Amino acid sequence: MLWSEVRELYPSQFVYLEDLQSHIEDGKLYVDEVAIIRPLIDSHEALQALKAAKANKFIYHTSNEKIVMDVVMKPMVRGIRS
């Protein structure tokens, strides 16, 4: 489903989504297509869902015109050998 369709169905609220198709450009992730897991009633429910989100699932508010997120690369950690 396109983000514009999600915004029409659930205006001004948080939604729990799964990224189906996206691309990275200039250090930002642009999500093109999503699957709706469920709409969220309030910010408290959104926070609870965010804590449980894994892999390519995330929470976003439909007041945003596009789904754009910064890509954060985790630094590689080396183990200490003795």
CSV table of N, CA and C in Angstrom, one decimal:
chain,number,residue,atom,x,y,z
A,1,MET,N,0.9,-1.2,0.0
A,1,MET,CA,0.0,0.0,0.0
A,1,MET,C,0.9,1.2,0.0
A,2,LEU,N,0.5,2.2,-0.7
A,2,LEU,CA,1.3,3.5,-0.7
A,2,LEU,C,1.0,4.3,0.5
A,3,TRP,N,2.0,5.1,0.9
A,3,TRP,CA,1.8,6.0,2.1
A,3,TRP,C,0.7,6.9,1.9
A,4,SER,N,0.4,7.5,0.7
A,4,SER,CA,-0.7,8.4,0.5
A,4,SER,C,-2.0,7.7,0.8
A,5,GLU,N,-2.1,6.5,0.5
A,5,GLU,CA,-3.4,5.7,0.8
A,5,GLU,C,-3.6,5.5,2.3
A,6,VAL,N,-2.4,5.2,3.0
A,6,VAL,CA,-2.5,5.1,4.5
A,6,VAL,C,-2.9,6.4,5.1
A,7,ARG,N,-2.4,7.5,4.7
A,7,ARG,CA,-2.7,8.8,5.2
A,7,ARG,C,-4.2,9.1,5.0
A,8,GLU,N,-4.8,8.7,3.9
A,8,GLU,CA,-6.2,8.9,3.7
A,8,GLU,C,-7.1,8.1,4.6
A,9,LEU,N,-6.7,6.8,4.8
A,9,LEU,CA,-7.4,5.9,5.7
A,9,LEU,C,-7.3,6.3,7.2
A,10,TYR,N,-6.2,6.8,7.6
A,10,TYR,CA,-5.9,7.0,9.0
A,10,TYR,C,-5.4,8.4,9.2
A,11,PRO,N,-6.1,9.5,9.0
A,11,PRO,CA,-5.6,10.8,9.1
A,11,PRO,C,-5.2,11.2,10.6
A,12,SER,N,-4.1,11.9,10.7
A,12,SER,CA,-3.7,12.4,12.0
A,12,SER,C,-3.6,11.4,13.1
A,13,GLN,N,-3.0,10.2,12.9
A,13,GLN,CA,-2.7,9.3,13.9
A,13,GLN,C,-1.5,8.4,13.6
A,14,PHE,N,-1.0,7.7,14.7
A,14,PHE,CA,0.1,6.8,14.5
A,14,PHE,C,-0.4,5.5,13.9
A,15,VAL,N,0.5,4.9,13.1
A,15,VAL,CA,0.2,3.6,12.6
A,15,VAL,C,1.4,2.7,12.7
A,16,TYR,N,1.2,1.4,12.9
A,16,TYR,CA,2.2,0.4,13.0
A,16,TYR,C,2.4,-0.2,11.6
A,17,LEU,N,3.5,-0.1,11.0
A,17,LEU,CA,3.7,-0.5,9.7
A,17,LEU,C,4.9,-1.5,9.5
A,18,GLU,N,4.8,-2.1,8.3
A,18,GLU,CA,5.9,-3.0,7.9
A,18,GLU,C,6.4,-2.4,6.5
A,19,ASP,N,7.7,-2.3,6.4
A,19,ASP,CA,8.4,-1.8,5.2
A,19,ASP,C,8.4,-2.9,4.2
A,20,LEU,N,7.7,-2.7,3.1
A,20,LEU,CA,7.7,-3.7,2.0
A,20,LEU,C,8.7,-3.3,0.9
A,21,GLN,N,8.8,-2.0,0.6
A,21,GLN,CA,9.7,-1.6,-0.4
A,21,GLN,C,10.3,-0.2,0.0
A,22,SER,N,11.6,-0.1,-0.1
A,22,SER,CA,12.2,1.2,0.3
A,22,SER,C,13.6,1.3,-0.4
A,23,HIS,N,14.2,2.5,-0.4
A,23,HIS,CA,15.5,2.7,-0.9
A,23,HIS,C,16.2,3.7,-0.1
A,24,ILE,N,17.6,3.7,-0.2
A,24,ILE,CA,18.4,4.6,0.6
A,24,ILE,C,19.0,5.6,-0.4
A,25,GLU,N,18.9,6.9,0.0
A,25,GLU,CA,19.5,8.0,-0.8
A,25,GLU,C,20.1,9.0,0.1
A,26,ASP,N,21.3,9.3,-0.1
A,26,ASP,CA,22.0,10.4,0.7
A,26,ASP,C,21.9,10.1,2.2
A,27,GLY,N,22.1,8.9,2.6
A,27,GLY,CA,22.0,8.6,4.1
A,27,GLY,C,20.6,8.6,4.7
A,28,LYS,N,19.6,8.6,3.8
A,28,LYS,CA,18.2,8.6,4.3
A,28,LYS,C,17.5,7.4,3.7
A,29,LEU,N,16.6,6.8,4.5
A,29,LEU,CA,15.8,5.7,4.0
A,29,LEU,C,14.4,6.3,3.6
A,30,TYR,N,14.1,6.0,2.4
A,30,TYR,CA,12.8,6.4,1.8
A,30,TYR,C,11.9,5.2,1.7
A,31,VAL,N,10.8,5.1,2.4
A,31,VAL,CA,9.9,4.0,2.3
A,31,VAL,C,8.8,4.3,1.3
A,32,ASP,N,8.8,3.4,0.3
A,32,ASP,CA,7.9,3.5,-0.9
A,32,ASP,C,6.5,2.8,-0.7
A,33,GLU,N,6.6,1.6,-0.1
A,33,GLU,CA,5.4,0.8,0.0
A,33,GLU,C,5.4,0.2,1.4
A,34,VAL,N,4.2,0.1,2.0
A,34,VAL,CA,4.1,-0.4,3.4
A,34,VAL,C,2.9,-1.4,3.5
A,35,ALA,N,2.9,-2.2,4.5
A,35,ALA,CA,1.7,-3.0,4.9
A,35,ALA,C,1.3,-2.4,6.3
A,36,ILE,N,0.1,-2.2,6.5
A,36,ILE,CA,-0.5,-1.7,7.8
A,36,ILE,C,-0.6,-2.9,8.7
A,37,ILE,N,0.0,-2.9,9.8
A,37,ILE,CA,-0.1,-3.9,10.8
A,37,ILE,C,-1.4,-3.5,11.7
A,38,ARG,N,-1.4,-2.3,12.1
A,38,ARG,CA,-2.6,-1.8,12.8
A,38,ARG,C,-2.5,-0.3,13.1
A,39,PRO,N,-3.6,0.4,13.1
A,39,PRO,CA,-3.6,1.8,13.6
A,39,PRO,C,-3.5,1.8,15.1
A,40,LEU,N,-2.9,2.9,15.6
A,40,LEU,CA,-2.6,3.1,17.0
A,40,LEU,C,-3.5,4.2,17.6
A,41,ILE,N,-4.1,4.0,18.7
A,41,ILE,CA,-5.0,4.9,19.3
A,41,ILE,C,-4.4,6.2,19.8
A,42,ASP,N,-3.3,6.1,20.5
A,42,ASP,CA,-2.6,7.3,21.1
A,42,ASP,C,-1.1,7.1,21.2
A,43,SER,N,-0.4,8.1,21.7
A,43,SER,CA,1.0,8.1,21.8
A,43,SER,C,1.5,7.0,22.8
A,44,HIS,N,0.7,6.7,23.8
A,44,HIS,CA,1.1,5.6,24.7
A,44,HIS,C,1.1,4.3,24.0
A,45,GLU,N,0.1,4.0,23.3
A,45,GLU,CA,0.0,2.7,22.5
A,45,GLU,C,1.2,2.7,21.5
A,46,ALA,N,1.5,3.9,20.9
A,46,ALA,CA,2.5,3.9,19.9
A,46,ALA,C,3.9,3.6,20.5
A,47,LEU,N,4.1,4.1,21.7
A,47,LEU,CA,5.4,3.8,22.4
A,47,LEU,C,5.5,2.3,22.8
A,48,GLN,N,4.4,1.7,23.2
A,48,GLN,CA,4.4,0.3,23.5
A,48,GLN,C,4.7,-0.5,22.2
A,49,ALA,N,4.1,-0.1,21.1
A,49,ALA,CA,4.3,-0.8,19.9
A,49,ALA,C,5.8,-0.6,19.4
A,50,LEU,N,6.3,0.6,19.6
A,50,LEU,CA,7.7,0.9,19.2
A,50,LEU,C,8.7,0.0,20.0
A,51,LYS,N,8.4,-0.2,21.2
A,51,LYS,CA,9.3,-1.1,22.1
A,51,LYS,C,9.3,-2.5,21.5
A,52,ALA,N,8.2,-3.0,21.0
A,52,ALA,CA,8.1,-4.4,20.5
A,52,ALA,C,8.5,-4.5,19.0
A,53,ALA,N,8.6,-3.4,18.3
A,53,ALA,CA,8.9,-3.4,16.8
A,53,ALA,C,10.3,-4.1,16.6
A,54,LYS,N,10.3,-4.9,15.6
A,54,LYS,CA,11.6,-5.6,15.2
A,54,LYS,C,11.7,-5.6,13.7
A,55,ALA,N,12.9,-5.8,13.2
A,55,ALA,CA,13.3,-5.9,11.8
A,55,ALA,C,12.8,-4.7,11.0
A,56,ASN,N,11.9,-4.9,10.1
A,56,ASN,CA,11.5,-3.8,9.2
A,56,ASN,C,10.1,-3.3,9.6
A,57,LYS,N,9.8,-3.4,10.9
A,57,LYS,CA,8.5,-2.8,11.4
A,57,LYS,C,8.8,-1.5,12.1
A,58,PHE,N,7.9,-0.6,12.0
A,58,PHE,CA,8.1,0.7,12.6
A,58,PHE,C,6.8,1.4,12.8
A,59,ILE,N,6.9,2.5,13.6
A,59,ILE,CA,5.7,3.4,13.9
A,59,ILE,C,5.9,4.7,13.2
A,60,TYR,N,4.8,5.2,12.6
A,60,TYR,CA,5.0,6.5,11.9
A,60,TYR,C,3.6,7.3,12.0
A,61,HIS,N,3.7,8.6,12.0
A,61,HIS,CA,2.5,9.4,12.2
A,61,HIS,C,2.0,9.9,10.8
A,62,THR,N,0.8,9.8,10.5
A,62,THR,CA,0.2,10.2,9.2
A,62,THR,C,0.2,11.6,8.9
A,63,SER,N,0.6,12.5,9.8
A,63,SER,CA,0.8,13.9,9.5
A,63,SER,C,2.0,14.2,8.6
A,64,ASN,N,2.9,13.2,8.5
A,64,ASN,CA,4.1,13.3,7.7
A,64,ASN,C,3.7,13.0,6.2
A,65,GLU,N,4.2,13.9,5.3
A,65,GLU,CA,3.9,13.7,3.9
A,65,GLU,C,4.5,12.5,3.3
A,66,LYS,N,5.8,12.2,3.7
A,66,LYS,CA,6.5,11.1,3.2
A,66,LYS,C,7.2,10.4,4.4
A,67,ILE,N,7.5,9.1,4.1
A,67,ILE,CA,8.2,8.3,5.2
A,67,ILE,C,9.7,8.4,4.8
A,68,VAL,N,10.4,9.2,5.6
A,68,VAL,CA,11.9,9.4,5.4
A,68,VAL,C,12.5,9.3,6.8
A,69,MET,N,13.5,8.5,6.9
A,69,MET,CA,14.2,8.3,8.2
A,69,MET,C,15.7,8.3,7.9
A,70,ASP,N,16.5,8.8,8.9
A,70,ASP,CA,17.9,8.8,8.8
A,70,ASP,C,18.4,7.4,9.0
A,71,VAL,N,19.4,7.0,8.3
A,71,VAL,CA,20.0,5.7,8.4
A,71,VAL,C,21.2,5.8,9.4
A,72,VAL,N,21.1,5.0,10.4
A,72,VAL,CA,22.2,5.1,11.4
A,72,VAL,C,22.9,3.7,11.4
A,73,MET,N,24.2,3.8,11.0
A,73,MET,CA,25.0,2.6,11.0
A,73,MET,C,25.7,2.4,12.3
A,74,LYS,N,25.5,1.1,12.8
A,74,LYS,CA,26.2,0.8,14.1
A,74,LYS,C,27.6,0.6,13.9
A,75,PRO,N,28.5,1.1,14.7
A,75,PRO,CA,29.9,0.9,14.5
A,75,PRO,C,30.3,-0.6,14.8
A,76,MET,N,31.3,-1.1,14.2
A,76,MET,CA,31.7,-2.5,14.4
A,76,MET,C,32.4,-2.5,15.7
A,77,VAL,N,32.1,-3.5,16.6
A,77,VAL,CA,32.7,-3.6,17.9
A,77,VAL,C,33.7,-4.8,17.8
A,78,ARG,N,34.9,-4.6,18.2
A,78,ARG,CA,35.9,-5.7,18.2
A,78,ARG,C,36.0,-6.2,19.7
A,79,GLY,N,36.1,-7.5,19.8
A,79,GLY,CA,36.3,-8.0,21.1
A,79,GLY,C,37.7,-7.9,21.6
A,80,ILE,N,37.9,-7.9,22.9
A,80,ILE,CA,39.2,-7.7,23.5
A,80,ILE,C,39.7,-9.1,23.8
A,81,ARG,N,40.9,-9.4,23.4
A,81,ARG,CA,41.5,-10.7,23.6
A,81,ARG,C,42.7,-10.5,24.6
A,82,SER,N,42.8,-11.5,25.5
A,82,SER,CA,43.8,-11.4,26.5
A,82,SER,C,44.8,-12.5,26.3
